[in-house]
Coordinates of C-alpha atoms in Angstrom, one line a residue:
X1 CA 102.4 95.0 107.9
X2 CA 102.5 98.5 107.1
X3 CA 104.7 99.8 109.9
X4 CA 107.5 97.7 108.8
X5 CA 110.9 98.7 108.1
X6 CA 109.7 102.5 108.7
X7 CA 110.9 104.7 111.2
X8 CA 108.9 105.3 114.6
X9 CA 108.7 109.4 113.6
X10 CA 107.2 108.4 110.5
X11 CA 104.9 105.8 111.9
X12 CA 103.6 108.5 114.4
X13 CA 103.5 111.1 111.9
X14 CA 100.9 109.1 110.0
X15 CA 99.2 106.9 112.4
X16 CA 99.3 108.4 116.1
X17 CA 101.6 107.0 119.1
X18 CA 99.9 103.7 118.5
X19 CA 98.3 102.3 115.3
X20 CA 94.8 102.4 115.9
X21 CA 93.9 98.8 114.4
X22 CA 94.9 96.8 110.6
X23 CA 95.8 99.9 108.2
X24 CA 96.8 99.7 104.1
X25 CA 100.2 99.7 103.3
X26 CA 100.7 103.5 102.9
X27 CA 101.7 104.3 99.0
X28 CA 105.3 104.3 98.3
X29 CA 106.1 101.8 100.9
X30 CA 109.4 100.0 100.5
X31 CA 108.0 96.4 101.1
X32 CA 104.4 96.4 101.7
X33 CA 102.9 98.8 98.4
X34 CA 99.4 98.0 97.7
X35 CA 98.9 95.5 100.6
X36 CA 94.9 95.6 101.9
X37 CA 94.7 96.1 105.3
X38 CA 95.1 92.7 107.5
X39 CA 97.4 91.2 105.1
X40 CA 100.0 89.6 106.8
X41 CA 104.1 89.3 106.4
X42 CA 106.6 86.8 106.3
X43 CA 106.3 86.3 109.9
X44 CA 103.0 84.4 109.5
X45 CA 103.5 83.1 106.6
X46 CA 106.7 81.0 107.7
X47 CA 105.2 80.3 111.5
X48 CA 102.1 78.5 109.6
X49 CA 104.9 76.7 106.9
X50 CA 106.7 75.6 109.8
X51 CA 103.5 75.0 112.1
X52 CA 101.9 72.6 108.9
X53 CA 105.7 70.4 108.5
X54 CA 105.4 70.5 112.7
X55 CA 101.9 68.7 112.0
X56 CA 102.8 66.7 108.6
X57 CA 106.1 65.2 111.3
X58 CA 104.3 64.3 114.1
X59 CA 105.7 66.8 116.2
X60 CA 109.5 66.4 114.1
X61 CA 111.0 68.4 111.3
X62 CA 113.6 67.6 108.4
X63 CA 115.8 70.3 108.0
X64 CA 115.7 69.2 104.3
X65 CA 112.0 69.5 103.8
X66 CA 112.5 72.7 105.9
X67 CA 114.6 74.5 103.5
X68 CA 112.8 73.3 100.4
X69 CA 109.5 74.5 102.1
X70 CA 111.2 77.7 102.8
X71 CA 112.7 77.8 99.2
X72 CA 109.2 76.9 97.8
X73 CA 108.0 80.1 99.7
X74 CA 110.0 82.1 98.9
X75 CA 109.4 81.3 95.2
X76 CA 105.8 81.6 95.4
X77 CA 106.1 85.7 97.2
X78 CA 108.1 86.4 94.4
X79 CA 105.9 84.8 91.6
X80 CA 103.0 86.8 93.4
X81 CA 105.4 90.1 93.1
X82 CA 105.8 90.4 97.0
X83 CA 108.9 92.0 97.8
X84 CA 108.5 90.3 101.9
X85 CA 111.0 87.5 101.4
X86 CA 113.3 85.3 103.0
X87 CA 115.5 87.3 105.8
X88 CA 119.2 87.5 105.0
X89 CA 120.1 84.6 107.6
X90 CA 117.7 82.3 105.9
X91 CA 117.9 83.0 102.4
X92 CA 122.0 82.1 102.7
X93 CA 121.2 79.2 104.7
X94 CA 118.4 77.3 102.1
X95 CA 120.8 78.6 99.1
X96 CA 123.9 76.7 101.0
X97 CA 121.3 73.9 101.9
X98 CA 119.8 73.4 98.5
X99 CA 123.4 73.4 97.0
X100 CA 124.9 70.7 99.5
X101 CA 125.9 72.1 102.5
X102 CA 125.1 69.8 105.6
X103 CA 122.2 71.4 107.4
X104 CA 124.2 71.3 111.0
X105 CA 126.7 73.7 109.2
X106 CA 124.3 75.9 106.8
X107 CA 123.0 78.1 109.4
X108 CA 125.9 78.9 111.4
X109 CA 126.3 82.1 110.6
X110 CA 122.7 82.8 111.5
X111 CA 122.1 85.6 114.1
X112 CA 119.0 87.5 112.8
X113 CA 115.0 87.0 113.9
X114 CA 114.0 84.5 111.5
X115 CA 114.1 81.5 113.6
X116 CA 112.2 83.7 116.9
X117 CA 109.7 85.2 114.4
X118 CA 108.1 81.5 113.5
X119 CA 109.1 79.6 116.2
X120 CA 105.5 80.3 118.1
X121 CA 103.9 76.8 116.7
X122 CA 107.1 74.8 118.3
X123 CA 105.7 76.4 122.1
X124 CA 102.0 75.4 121.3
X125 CA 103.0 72.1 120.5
X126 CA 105.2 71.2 122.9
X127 CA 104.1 71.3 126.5
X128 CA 106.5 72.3 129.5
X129 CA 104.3 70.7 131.8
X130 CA 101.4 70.8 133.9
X131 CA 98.9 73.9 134.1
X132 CA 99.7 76.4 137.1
X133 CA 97.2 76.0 140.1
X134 CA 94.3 78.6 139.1
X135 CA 93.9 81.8 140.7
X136 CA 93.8 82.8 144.0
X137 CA 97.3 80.7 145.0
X138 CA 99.6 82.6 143.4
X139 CA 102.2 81.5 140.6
X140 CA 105.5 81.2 141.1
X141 CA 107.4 83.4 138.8
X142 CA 109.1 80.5 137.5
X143 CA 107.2 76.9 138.3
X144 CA 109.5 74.1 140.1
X145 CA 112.0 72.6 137.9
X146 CA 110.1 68.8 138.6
X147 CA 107.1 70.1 136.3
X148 CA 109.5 71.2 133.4
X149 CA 112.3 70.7 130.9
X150 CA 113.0 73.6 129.6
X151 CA 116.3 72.1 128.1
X152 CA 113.6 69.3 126.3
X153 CA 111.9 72.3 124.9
X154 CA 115.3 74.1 124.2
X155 CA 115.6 70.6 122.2
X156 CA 112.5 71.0 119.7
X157 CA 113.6 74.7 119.5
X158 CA 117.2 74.0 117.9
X159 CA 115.3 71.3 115.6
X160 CA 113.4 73.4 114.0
X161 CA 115.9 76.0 113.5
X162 CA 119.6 74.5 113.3
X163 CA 119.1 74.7 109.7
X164 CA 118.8 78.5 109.0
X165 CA 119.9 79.9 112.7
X166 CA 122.4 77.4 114.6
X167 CA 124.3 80.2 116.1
X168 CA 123.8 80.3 120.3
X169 CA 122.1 84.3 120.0
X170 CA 119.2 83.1 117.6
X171 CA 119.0 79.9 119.2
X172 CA 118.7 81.7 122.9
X173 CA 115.8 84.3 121.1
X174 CA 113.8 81.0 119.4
X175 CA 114.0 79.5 122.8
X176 CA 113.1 82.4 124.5
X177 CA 109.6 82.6 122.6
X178 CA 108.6 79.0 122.1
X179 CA 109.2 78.8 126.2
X180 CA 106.9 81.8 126.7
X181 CA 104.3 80.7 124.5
X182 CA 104.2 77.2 126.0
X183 CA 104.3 78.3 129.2
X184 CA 101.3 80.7 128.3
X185 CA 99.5 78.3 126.8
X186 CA 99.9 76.1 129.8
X187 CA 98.6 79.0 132.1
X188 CA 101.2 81.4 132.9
X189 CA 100.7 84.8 133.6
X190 CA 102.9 87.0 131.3
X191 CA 105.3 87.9 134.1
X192 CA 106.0 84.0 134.5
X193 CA 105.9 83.5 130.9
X194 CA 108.6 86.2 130.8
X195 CA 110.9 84.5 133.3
X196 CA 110.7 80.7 131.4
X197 CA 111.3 82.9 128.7
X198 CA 114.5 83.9 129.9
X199 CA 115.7 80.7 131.4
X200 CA 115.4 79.0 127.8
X201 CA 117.2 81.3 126.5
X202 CA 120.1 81.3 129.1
X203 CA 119.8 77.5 127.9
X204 CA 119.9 77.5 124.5
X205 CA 122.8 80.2 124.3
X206 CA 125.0 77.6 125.1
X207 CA 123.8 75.6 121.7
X208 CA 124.8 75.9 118.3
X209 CA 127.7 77.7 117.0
X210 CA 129.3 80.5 119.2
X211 CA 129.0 83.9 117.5
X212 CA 129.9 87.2 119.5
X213 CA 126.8 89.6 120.7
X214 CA 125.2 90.5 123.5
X215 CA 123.4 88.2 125.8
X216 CA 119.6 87.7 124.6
X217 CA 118.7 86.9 128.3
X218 CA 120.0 89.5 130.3
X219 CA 118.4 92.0 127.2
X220 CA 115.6 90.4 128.1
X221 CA 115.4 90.9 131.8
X222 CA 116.9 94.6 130.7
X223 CA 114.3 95.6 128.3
X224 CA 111.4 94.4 130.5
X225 CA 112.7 96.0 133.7
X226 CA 113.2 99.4 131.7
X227 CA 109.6 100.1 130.5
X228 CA 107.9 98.3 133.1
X229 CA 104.6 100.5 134.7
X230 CA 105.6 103.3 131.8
X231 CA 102.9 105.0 129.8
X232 CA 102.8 103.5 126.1
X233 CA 104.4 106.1 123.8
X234 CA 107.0 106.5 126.6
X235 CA 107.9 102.9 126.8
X236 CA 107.9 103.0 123.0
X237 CA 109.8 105.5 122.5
X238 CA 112.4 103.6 125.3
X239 CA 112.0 100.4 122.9
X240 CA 112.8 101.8 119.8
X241 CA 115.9 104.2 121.2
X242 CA 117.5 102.0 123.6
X243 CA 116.1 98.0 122.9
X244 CA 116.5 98.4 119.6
X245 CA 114.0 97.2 117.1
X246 CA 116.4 96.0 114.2
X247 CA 116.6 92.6 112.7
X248 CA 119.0 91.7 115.7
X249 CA 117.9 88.8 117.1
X250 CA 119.6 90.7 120.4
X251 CA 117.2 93.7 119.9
X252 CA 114.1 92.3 118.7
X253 CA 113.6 89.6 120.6
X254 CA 114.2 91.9 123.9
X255 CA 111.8 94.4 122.3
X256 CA 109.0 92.1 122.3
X257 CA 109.1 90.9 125.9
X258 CA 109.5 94.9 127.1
X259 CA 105.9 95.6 125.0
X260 CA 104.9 92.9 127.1
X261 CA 106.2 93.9 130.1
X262 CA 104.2 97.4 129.1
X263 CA 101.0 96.2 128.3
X264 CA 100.9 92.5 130.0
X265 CA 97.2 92.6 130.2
X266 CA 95.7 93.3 126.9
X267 CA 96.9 90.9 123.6
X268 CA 95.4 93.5 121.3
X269 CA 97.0 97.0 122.5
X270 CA 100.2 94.8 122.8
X271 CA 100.3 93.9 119.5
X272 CA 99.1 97.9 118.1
X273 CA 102.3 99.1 120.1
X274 CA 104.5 96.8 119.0
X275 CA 103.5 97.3 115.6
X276 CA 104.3 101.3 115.9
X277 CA 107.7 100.6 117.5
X278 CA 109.7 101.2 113.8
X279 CA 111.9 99.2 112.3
X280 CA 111.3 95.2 112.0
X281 CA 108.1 96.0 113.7
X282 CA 105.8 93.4 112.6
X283 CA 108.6 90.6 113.4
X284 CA 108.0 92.3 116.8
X285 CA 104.4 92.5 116.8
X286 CA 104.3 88.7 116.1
X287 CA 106.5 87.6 118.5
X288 CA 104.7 90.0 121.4
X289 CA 101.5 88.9 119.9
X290 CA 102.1 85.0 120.0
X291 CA 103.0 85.2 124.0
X292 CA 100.3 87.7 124.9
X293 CA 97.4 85.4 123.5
X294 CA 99.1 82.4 124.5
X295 CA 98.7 83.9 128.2
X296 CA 95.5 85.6 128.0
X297 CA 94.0 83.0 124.8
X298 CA 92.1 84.2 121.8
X299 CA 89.1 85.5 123.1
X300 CA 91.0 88.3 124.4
X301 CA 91.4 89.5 121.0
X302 CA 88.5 91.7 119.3
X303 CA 86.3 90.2 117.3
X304 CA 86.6 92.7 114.9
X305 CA 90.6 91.7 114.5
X306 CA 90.1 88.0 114.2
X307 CA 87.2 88.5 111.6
X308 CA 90.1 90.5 109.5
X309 CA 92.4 87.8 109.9
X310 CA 90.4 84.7 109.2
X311 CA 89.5 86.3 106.2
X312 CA 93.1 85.8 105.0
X313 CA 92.2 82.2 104.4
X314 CA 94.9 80.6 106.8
X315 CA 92.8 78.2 108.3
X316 CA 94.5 79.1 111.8
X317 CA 92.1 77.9 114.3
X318 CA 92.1 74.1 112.8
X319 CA 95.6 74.6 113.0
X320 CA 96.1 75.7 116.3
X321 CA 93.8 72.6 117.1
X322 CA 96.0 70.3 115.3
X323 CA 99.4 71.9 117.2
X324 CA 97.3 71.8 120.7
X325 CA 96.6 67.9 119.6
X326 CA 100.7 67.4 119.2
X327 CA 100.5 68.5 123.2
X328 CA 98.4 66.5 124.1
X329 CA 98.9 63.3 123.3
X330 CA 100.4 61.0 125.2
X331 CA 104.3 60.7 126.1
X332 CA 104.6 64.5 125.2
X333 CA 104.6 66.1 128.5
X334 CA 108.2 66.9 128.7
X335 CA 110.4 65.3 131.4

């Protein structure tokens, strides 16, 4: 939250080469003014909307309750004089929504982050199969195509986001998370989470309406190769220079997985570095942070950091229970 939207030479001026832990907005700044420490932005705030209607619809959305719900939120930031609102691909789509527009049609301009930055409670509900055998066999990088459906994931991803972001680049960034986080949640090292990752979004480019930009997949596969084994404030300085950490779907997305790809064993110093990358750096953080604990689970998070962000009143561990019930009942493994 109070990295956002700032630039990484600012963000290292103030903090360090990597935020130490949940800072106060800094005075002045152009979003989050005033904001305690641990407060959290519109990433969160729309991935527990969208994680509640997941719950509320058995597992389905209605793009009409979706764009109401995200209409309604927006109202409610602004009535609380937050100035974290809808991103620019959303906000058109609910306006076009809420004045008539067909939802297949309203988001297909959509190219921005908004549909990756929530999409985390689609992976934890929807399972892309069976566990990987524990350690010491080894994982596959990518399990055998009999114990998944990514394209039955791919599915769930484009229904929950058709109605803001139905263009093939946000669809392949939504996909990319949801199959990482599902595929963590499932067992998957962060490497193989990665490479699902990938695959759904080679998928899910081919959905929705065609817009020109650069693959998300092979940015993904780029980005992760580039900072791989790199010290931190070298691989963020990579990130933020050459990934790109702008509202890009095509940059953000591809940042996330390289902060994985730098720090693939530790949820917490993932989510710091992500969060001093600059630019749409808490979008980042959330979508880096989602994977990394869906791999490695929540008690490899301090307890220091969860205490902070219980205390937001979320409710996010009955939540997470009632997503992780979604994938586990019966006829949802995919097929």
């Amino acid at each position: 939250m109070p990295t956002q939207m700032l630039s990484r030479a600012e963000i290292v001026r103030r903090w360090g080469p990597i935020l130490p832990g949940f800072e106060p907005a800094p005075p002045g700044h152009p979003i989050a003014a005033g904001m305690p420490a641990g407060a959290v932005t519109d990433d969160t705030g729309q991935a527990v909307l969208l994680a509640r209607l997941l719950v509320t619809g058995h597992g389905t959305i209605d793009p009409h309750e979706l764009a109401a719900a995200l209409a309604g939120w927006e109202r409610d930031m602004a009535e609380r004089g937050s100035l974290d609102l809808l991103g620019p691909s959303t906000k058109r789509a609910v306006a076009a929504i809420l004045a008539g527009v067909p939802p297949e049609e309203a988001g297909a301009t959509g190219t921005t982050n908004g549909a990756a930055m929530r999409i985390a409670p689609v992976g934890i509900a929807v399972p892309l199969g069976p566990a990987p055998p524990p350690d010491p066999v080894p994982l596959d990088p990518v399990p055998p195509r009999s114990q998944i459906s990514l394209s039955t994931l791919v599915d769930h991803v484009v229904m929950a986001s058709r109605v803001t972001h139905n263009t093939g680049i946000a669809l392949a960034g939504a996909a990319a998370v949801a199959a990482a986080v599902s595929a963590g949640v499932s067992g998957a090292t962060v490497a193989a989470a990665t490479a699902l990752g990938v695959e759904a979004a080679h998928i899910a480019a081919g959905r929705g309406h065609w817009v020109a930009g650069a693959d998300v997949a092979a940015r993904i596969e780029w980005a992760a190769g580039l900072v791989a084994g790199r010290a931190e404030a070298e691989a963020a300085g990579l990130i933020y220079t050459l990934a790109g950490t702008s509202l890009a779907t095509q940059e953000s997305v591809p940042a996330a997985f390289a902060v994985l790809a730098a720090v693939p064993e530790d949820p917490w110093q993932a989510c710091r570095l992500a969060a001093s990358l600059g630019g749409d750096c808490d979008t980042i953080a959330a979508m880096a942070g989602a994977i990394a604990g869906a791999c490695h689970g929540a008690g490899s998070f301090p307890a220091e950091a969860i205490a902070v962000i219980d205390a937001q009143g979320l409710g996010l561990a009955a939540l997470a229970g009632e997503l992780l019930a979604l994938r586990d009942r019966p006829g949802s493994q995919a097929r």
